[in-house]
mmCIF file of C-alpha atoms in Angstrom:
data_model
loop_
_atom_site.group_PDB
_atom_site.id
_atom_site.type_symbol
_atom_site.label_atom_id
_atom_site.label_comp_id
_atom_site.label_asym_id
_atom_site.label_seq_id
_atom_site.Cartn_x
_atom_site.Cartn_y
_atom_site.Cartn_z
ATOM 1 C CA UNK A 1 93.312 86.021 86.047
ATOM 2 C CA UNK A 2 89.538 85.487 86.884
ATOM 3 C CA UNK A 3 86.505 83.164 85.357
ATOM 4 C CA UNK A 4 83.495 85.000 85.587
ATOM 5 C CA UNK A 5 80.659 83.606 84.053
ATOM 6 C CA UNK A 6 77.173 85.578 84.009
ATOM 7 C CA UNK A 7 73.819 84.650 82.944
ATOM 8 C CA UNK A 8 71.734 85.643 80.583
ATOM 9 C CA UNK A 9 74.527 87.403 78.489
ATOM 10 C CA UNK A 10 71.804 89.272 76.930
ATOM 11 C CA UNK A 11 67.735 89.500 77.114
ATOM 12 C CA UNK A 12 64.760 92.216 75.903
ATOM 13 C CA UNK A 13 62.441 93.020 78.384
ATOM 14 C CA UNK A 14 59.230 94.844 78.997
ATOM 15 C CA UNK A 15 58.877 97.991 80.682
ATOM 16 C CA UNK A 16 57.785 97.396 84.401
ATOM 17 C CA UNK A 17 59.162 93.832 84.629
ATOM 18 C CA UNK A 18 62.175 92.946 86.511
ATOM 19 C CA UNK A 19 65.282 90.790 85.420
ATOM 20 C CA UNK A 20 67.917 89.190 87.897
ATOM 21 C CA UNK A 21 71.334 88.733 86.546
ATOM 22 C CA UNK A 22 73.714 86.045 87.615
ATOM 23 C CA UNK A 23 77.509 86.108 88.397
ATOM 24 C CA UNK A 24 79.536 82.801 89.011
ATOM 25 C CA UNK A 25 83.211 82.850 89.595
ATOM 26 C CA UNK A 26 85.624 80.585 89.709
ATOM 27 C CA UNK A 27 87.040 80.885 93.206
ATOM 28 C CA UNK A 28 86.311 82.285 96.332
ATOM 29 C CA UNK A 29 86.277 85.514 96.670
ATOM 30 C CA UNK A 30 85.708 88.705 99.055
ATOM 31 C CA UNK A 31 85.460 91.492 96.797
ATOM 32 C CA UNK A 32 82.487 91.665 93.948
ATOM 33 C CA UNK A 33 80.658 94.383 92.312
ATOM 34 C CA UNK A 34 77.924 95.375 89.796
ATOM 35 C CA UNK A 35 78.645 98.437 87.207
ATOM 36 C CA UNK A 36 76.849 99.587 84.900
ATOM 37 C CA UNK A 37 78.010 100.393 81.346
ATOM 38 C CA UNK A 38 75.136 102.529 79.578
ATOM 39 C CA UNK A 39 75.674 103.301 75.576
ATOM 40 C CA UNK A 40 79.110 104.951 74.496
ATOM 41 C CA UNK A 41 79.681 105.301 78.231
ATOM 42 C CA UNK A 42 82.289 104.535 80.784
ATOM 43 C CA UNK A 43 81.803 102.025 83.450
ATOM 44 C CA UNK A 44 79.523 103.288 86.897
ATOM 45 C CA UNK A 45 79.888 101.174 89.725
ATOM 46 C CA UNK A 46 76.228 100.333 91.004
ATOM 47 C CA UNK A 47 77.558 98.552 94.406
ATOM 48 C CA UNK A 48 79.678 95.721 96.282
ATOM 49 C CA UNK A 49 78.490 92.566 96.496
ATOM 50 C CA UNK A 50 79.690 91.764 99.974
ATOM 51 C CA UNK A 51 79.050 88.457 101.705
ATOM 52 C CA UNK A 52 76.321 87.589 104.598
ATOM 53 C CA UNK A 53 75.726 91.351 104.933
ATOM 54 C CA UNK A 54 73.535 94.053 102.899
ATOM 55 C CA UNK A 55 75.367 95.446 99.395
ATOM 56 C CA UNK A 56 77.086 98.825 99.835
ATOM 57 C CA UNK A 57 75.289 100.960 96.872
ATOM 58 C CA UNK A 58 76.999 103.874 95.164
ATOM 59 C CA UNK A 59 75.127 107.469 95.378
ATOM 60 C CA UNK A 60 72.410 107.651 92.863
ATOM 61 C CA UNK A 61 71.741 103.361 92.905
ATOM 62 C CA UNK A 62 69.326 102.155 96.073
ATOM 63 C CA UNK A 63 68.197 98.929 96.705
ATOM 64 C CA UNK A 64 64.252 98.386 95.653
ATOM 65 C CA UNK A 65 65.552 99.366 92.816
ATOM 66 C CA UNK A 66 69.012 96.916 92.424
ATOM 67 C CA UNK A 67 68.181 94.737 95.176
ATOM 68 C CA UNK A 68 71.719 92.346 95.255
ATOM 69 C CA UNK A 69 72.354 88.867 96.933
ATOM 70 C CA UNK A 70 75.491 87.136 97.566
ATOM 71 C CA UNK A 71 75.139 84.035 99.304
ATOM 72 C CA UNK A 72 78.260 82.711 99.422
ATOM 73 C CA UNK A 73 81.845 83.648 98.004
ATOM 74 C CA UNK A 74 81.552 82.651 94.614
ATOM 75 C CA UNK A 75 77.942 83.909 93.261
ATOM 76 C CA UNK A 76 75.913 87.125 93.283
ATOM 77 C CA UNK A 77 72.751 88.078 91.461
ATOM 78 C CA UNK A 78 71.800 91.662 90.958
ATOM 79 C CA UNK A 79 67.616 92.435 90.175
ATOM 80 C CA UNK A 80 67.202 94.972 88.006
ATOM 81 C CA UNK A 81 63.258 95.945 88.903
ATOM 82 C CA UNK A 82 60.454 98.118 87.417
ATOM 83 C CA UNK A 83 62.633 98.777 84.696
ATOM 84 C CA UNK A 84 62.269 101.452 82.355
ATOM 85 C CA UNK A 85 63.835 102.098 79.316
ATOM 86 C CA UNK A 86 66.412 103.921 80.712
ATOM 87 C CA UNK A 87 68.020 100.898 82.421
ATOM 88 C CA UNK A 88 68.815 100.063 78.922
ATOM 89 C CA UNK A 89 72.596 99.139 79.775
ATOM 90 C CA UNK A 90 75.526 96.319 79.949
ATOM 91 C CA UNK A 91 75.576 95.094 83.452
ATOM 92 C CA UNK A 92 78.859 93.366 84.530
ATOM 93 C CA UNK A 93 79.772 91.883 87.433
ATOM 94 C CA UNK A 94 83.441 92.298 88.904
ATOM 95 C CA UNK A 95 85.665 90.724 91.324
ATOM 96 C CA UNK A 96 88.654 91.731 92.866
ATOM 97 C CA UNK A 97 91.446 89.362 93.554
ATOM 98 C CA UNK A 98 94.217 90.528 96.018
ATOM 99 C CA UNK A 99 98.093 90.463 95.253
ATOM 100 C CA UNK A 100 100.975 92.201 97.128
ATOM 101 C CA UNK A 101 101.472 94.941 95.607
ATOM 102 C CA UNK A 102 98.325 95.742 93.741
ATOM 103 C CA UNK A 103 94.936 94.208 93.178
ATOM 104 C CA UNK A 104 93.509 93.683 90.339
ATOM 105 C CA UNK A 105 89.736 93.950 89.443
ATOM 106 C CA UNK A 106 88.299 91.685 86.877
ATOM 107 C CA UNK A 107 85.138 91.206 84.913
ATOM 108 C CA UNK A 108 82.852 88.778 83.698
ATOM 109 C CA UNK A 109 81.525 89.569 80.230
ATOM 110 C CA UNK A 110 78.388 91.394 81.281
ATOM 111 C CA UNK A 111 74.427 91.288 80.530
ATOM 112 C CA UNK A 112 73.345 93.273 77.700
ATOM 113 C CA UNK A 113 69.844 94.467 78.469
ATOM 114 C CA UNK A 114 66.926 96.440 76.475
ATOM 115 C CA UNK A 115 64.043 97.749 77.938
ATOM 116 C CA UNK A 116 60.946 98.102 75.755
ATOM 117 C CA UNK B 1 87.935 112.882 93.762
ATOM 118 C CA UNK B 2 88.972 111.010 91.706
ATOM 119 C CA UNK B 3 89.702 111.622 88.122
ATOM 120 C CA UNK B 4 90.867 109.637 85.056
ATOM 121 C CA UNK B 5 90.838 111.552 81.619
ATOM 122 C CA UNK B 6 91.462 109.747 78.383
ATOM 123 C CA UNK B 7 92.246 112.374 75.825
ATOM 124 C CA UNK B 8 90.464 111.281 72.158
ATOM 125 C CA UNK B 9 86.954 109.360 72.313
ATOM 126 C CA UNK B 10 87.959 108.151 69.340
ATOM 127 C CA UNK B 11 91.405 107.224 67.938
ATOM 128 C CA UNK B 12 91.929 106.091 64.232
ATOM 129 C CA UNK B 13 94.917 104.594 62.820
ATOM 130 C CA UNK B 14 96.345 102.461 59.693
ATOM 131 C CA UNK B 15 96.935 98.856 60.273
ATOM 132 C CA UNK B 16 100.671 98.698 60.949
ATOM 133 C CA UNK B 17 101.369 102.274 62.402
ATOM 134 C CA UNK B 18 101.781 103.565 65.863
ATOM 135 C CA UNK B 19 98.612 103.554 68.497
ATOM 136 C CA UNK B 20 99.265 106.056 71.470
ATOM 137 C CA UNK B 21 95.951 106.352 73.612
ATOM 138 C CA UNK B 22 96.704 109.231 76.393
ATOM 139 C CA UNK B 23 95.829 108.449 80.069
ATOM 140 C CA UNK B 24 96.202 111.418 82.863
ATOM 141 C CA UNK B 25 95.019 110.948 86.534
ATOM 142 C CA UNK B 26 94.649 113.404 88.957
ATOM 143 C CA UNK B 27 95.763 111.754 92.507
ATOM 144 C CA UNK B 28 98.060 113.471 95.276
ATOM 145 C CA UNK B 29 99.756 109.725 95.764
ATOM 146 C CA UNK B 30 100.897 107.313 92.894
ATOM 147 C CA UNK B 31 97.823 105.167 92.432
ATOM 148 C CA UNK B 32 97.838 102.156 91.074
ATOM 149 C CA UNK B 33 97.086 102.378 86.773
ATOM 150 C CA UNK B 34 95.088 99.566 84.785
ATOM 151 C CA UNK B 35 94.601 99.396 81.115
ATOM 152 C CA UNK B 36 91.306 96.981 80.060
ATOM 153 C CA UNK B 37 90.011 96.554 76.453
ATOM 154 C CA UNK B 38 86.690 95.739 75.930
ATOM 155 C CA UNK B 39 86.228 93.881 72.290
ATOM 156 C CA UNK B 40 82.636 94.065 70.714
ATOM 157 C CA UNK B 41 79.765 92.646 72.512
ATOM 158 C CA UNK B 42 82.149 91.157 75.574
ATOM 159 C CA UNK B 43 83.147 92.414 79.328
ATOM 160 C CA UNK B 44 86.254 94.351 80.104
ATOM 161 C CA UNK B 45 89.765 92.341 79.660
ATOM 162 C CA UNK B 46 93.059 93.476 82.208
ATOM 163 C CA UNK B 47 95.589 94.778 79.220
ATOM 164 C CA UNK B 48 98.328 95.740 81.855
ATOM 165 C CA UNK B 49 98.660 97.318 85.391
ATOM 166 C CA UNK B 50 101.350 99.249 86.892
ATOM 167 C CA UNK B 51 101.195 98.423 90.926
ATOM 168 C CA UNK B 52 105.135 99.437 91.560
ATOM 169 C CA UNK B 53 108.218 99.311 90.311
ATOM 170 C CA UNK B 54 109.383 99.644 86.453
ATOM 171 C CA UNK B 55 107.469 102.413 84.972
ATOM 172 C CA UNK B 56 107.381 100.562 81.699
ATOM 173 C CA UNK B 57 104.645 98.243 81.738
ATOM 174 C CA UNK B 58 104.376 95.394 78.813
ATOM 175 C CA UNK B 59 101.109 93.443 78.721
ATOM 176 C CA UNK B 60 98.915 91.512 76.116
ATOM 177 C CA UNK B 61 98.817 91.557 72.442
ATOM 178 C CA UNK B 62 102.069 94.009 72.133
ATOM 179 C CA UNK B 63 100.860 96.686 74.251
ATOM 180 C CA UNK B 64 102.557 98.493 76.810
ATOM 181 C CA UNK B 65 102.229 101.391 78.731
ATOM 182 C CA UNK B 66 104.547 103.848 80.892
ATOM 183 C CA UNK B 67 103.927 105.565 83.876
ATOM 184 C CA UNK B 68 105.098 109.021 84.717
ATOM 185 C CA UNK B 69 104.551 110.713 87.717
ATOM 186 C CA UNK B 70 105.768 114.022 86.786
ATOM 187 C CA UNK B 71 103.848 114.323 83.819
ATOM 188 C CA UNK B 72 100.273 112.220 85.991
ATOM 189 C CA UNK B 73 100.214 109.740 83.018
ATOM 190 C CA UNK B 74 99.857 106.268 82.252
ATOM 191 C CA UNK B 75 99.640 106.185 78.122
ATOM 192 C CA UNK B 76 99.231 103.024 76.305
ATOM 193 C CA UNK B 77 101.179 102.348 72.904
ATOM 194 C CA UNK B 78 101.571 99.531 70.809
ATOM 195 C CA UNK B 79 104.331 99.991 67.617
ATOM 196 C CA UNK B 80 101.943 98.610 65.341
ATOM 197 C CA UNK B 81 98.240 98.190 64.954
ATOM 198 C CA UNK B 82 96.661 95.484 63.833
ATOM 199 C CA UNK B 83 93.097 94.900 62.780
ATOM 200 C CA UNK B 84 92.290 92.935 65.669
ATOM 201 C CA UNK B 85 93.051 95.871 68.503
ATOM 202 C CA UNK B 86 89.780 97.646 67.376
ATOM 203 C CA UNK B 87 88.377 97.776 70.456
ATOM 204 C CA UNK B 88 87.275 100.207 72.888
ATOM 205 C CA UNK B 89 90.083 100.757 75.950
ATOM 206 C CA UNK B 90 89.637 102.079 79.416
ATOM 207 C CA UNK B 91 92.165 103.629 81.544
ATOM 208 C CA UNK B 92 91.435 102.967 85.563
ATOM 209 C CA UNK B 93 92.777 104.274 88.534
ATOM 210 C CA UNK B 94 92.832 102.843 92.294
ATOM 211 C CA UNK B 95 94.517 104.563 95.494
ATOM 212 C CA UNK B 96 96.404 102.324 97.756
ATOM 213 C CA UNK B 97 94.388 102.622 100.231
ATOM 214 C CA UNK B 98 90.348 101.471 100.047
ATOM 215 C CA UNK B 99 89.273 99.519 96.789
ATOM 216 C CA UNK B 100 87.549 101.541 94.383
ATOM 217 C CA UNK B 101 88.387 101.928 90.604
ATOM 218 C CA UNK B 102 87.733 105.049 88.542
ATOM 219 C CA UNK B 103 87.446 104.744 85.331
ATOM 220 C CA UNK B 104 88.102 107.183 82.201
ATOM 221 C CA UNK B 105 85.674 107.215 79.959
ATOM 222 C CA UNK B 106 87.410 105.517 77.193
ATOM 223 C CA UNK B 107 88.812 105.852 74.053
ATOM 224 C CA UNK B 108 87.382 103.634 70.855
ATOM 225 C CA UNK B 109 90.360 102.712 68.405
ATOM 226 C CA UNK B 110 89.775 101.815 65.342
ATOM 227 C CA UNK B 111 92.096 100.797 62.727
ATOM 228 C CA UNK B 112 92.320 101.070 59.271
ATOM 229 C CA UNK B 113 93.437 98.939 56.450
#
């Protein structure tokens, strides 16, 4: 298993503000992502995290808008900026941890943000 | 693509019967099958996997699931529900090769006293 920690675990913002989102974990690893998990919805995948080098961003997310950092193996922040309303959502961070045979993606227990 | 469809957006049962939530894929290969349940107001918890190997899968709380290739499905059952597996459960796929997860759109369970 996985200890994922994220901060804030929930927060109300204003329209045109931004809000950066932590994600700690409890051992190195290569792998992380962001997803997004609107209301009643399934999980999106937003981009990977990846280490020293720009985040790989799924079609439909770009950066000025999710800009992403990951300094080091264990922590990533993703910036949620000029939000709107619509970016109303859960926002959970992921990691995946390799094993022979079949890795295994877990998740921290995401940042529930609302957008005034 | 990828696809994951979880058949029922919403499953009810009594406390103490039978929960079956349905999981088909469509993949060319044998991907690799996940299970996560995702309680009220928390992230997504790993139920079970299937990587290789037995078909019948046993994870958490008294779940299991069983994968069948002929049929593209990866259902999840537990004999008896109990009031603490309402929850809202995802069915994910990943290929072997490359390392992204697709994810059904899930299936909220609710259970009934």
């Amino acid at each position: 298993s996985a200890v994922i920690s994220q901060k804030p675990s929930r927060d109300i913002c204003q329209r045109g503000t931004s809000l950066t989102i932590q994600c700690q974990v409890d051992s190195q690893v290569t792998m992380m992502f962001w997803y997004r998990q609107q209301p009643g919805q399934s999980l999106t995948l937003i981009a990977t995290a990846n280490q020293g080098s720009e985040a790989t961003y799924e079609s439909g997310f770009v950066i000025d808008k999710f800009p992403i950092s990951r300094p080091n193996l264990t922590f990533s922040t993703l910036t949620v900026s000029n939000m709107s309303p619509e970016d109303s959502s859960i926002y959970l961070c992921s990691l995946l941890r390799v094993a022979g045979g079949g890795d295994t993606q877990y998740f921290g227990p995401g940042t529930r943000l609302t957008v005034l | 693509a990828q696809s994951v469809t979880q058949l029922g957006s919403h499953v009810s049962v009594s406390e103490g019967a039978l929960v079956l939530l349905r999981c088909n894929y469509s993949s060319s290969v044998p991907p690799y099958l996940f299970w996560y349940v995702q309680y009220p107001n928390q992230g997504l918890q790993l139920l079970l996997k299937y990587t290789t190997g037995a078909t019948l899968v046993k994870g958490i709380n008294g779940f299991e699931a069983e994968f069948k290739k002929s049929e593209t499905s990866f259902h999840l059952t537990k004999p008896s529900a109990h009031m603490s597996d309402a929850a809202e459960y995802f069915c994910a796929v990943r290929l072997n090769t490359g390392n992204q997860f697709y994810f059904g759109t899930g299936t909220s369970l609710t259970v009934i006293p």
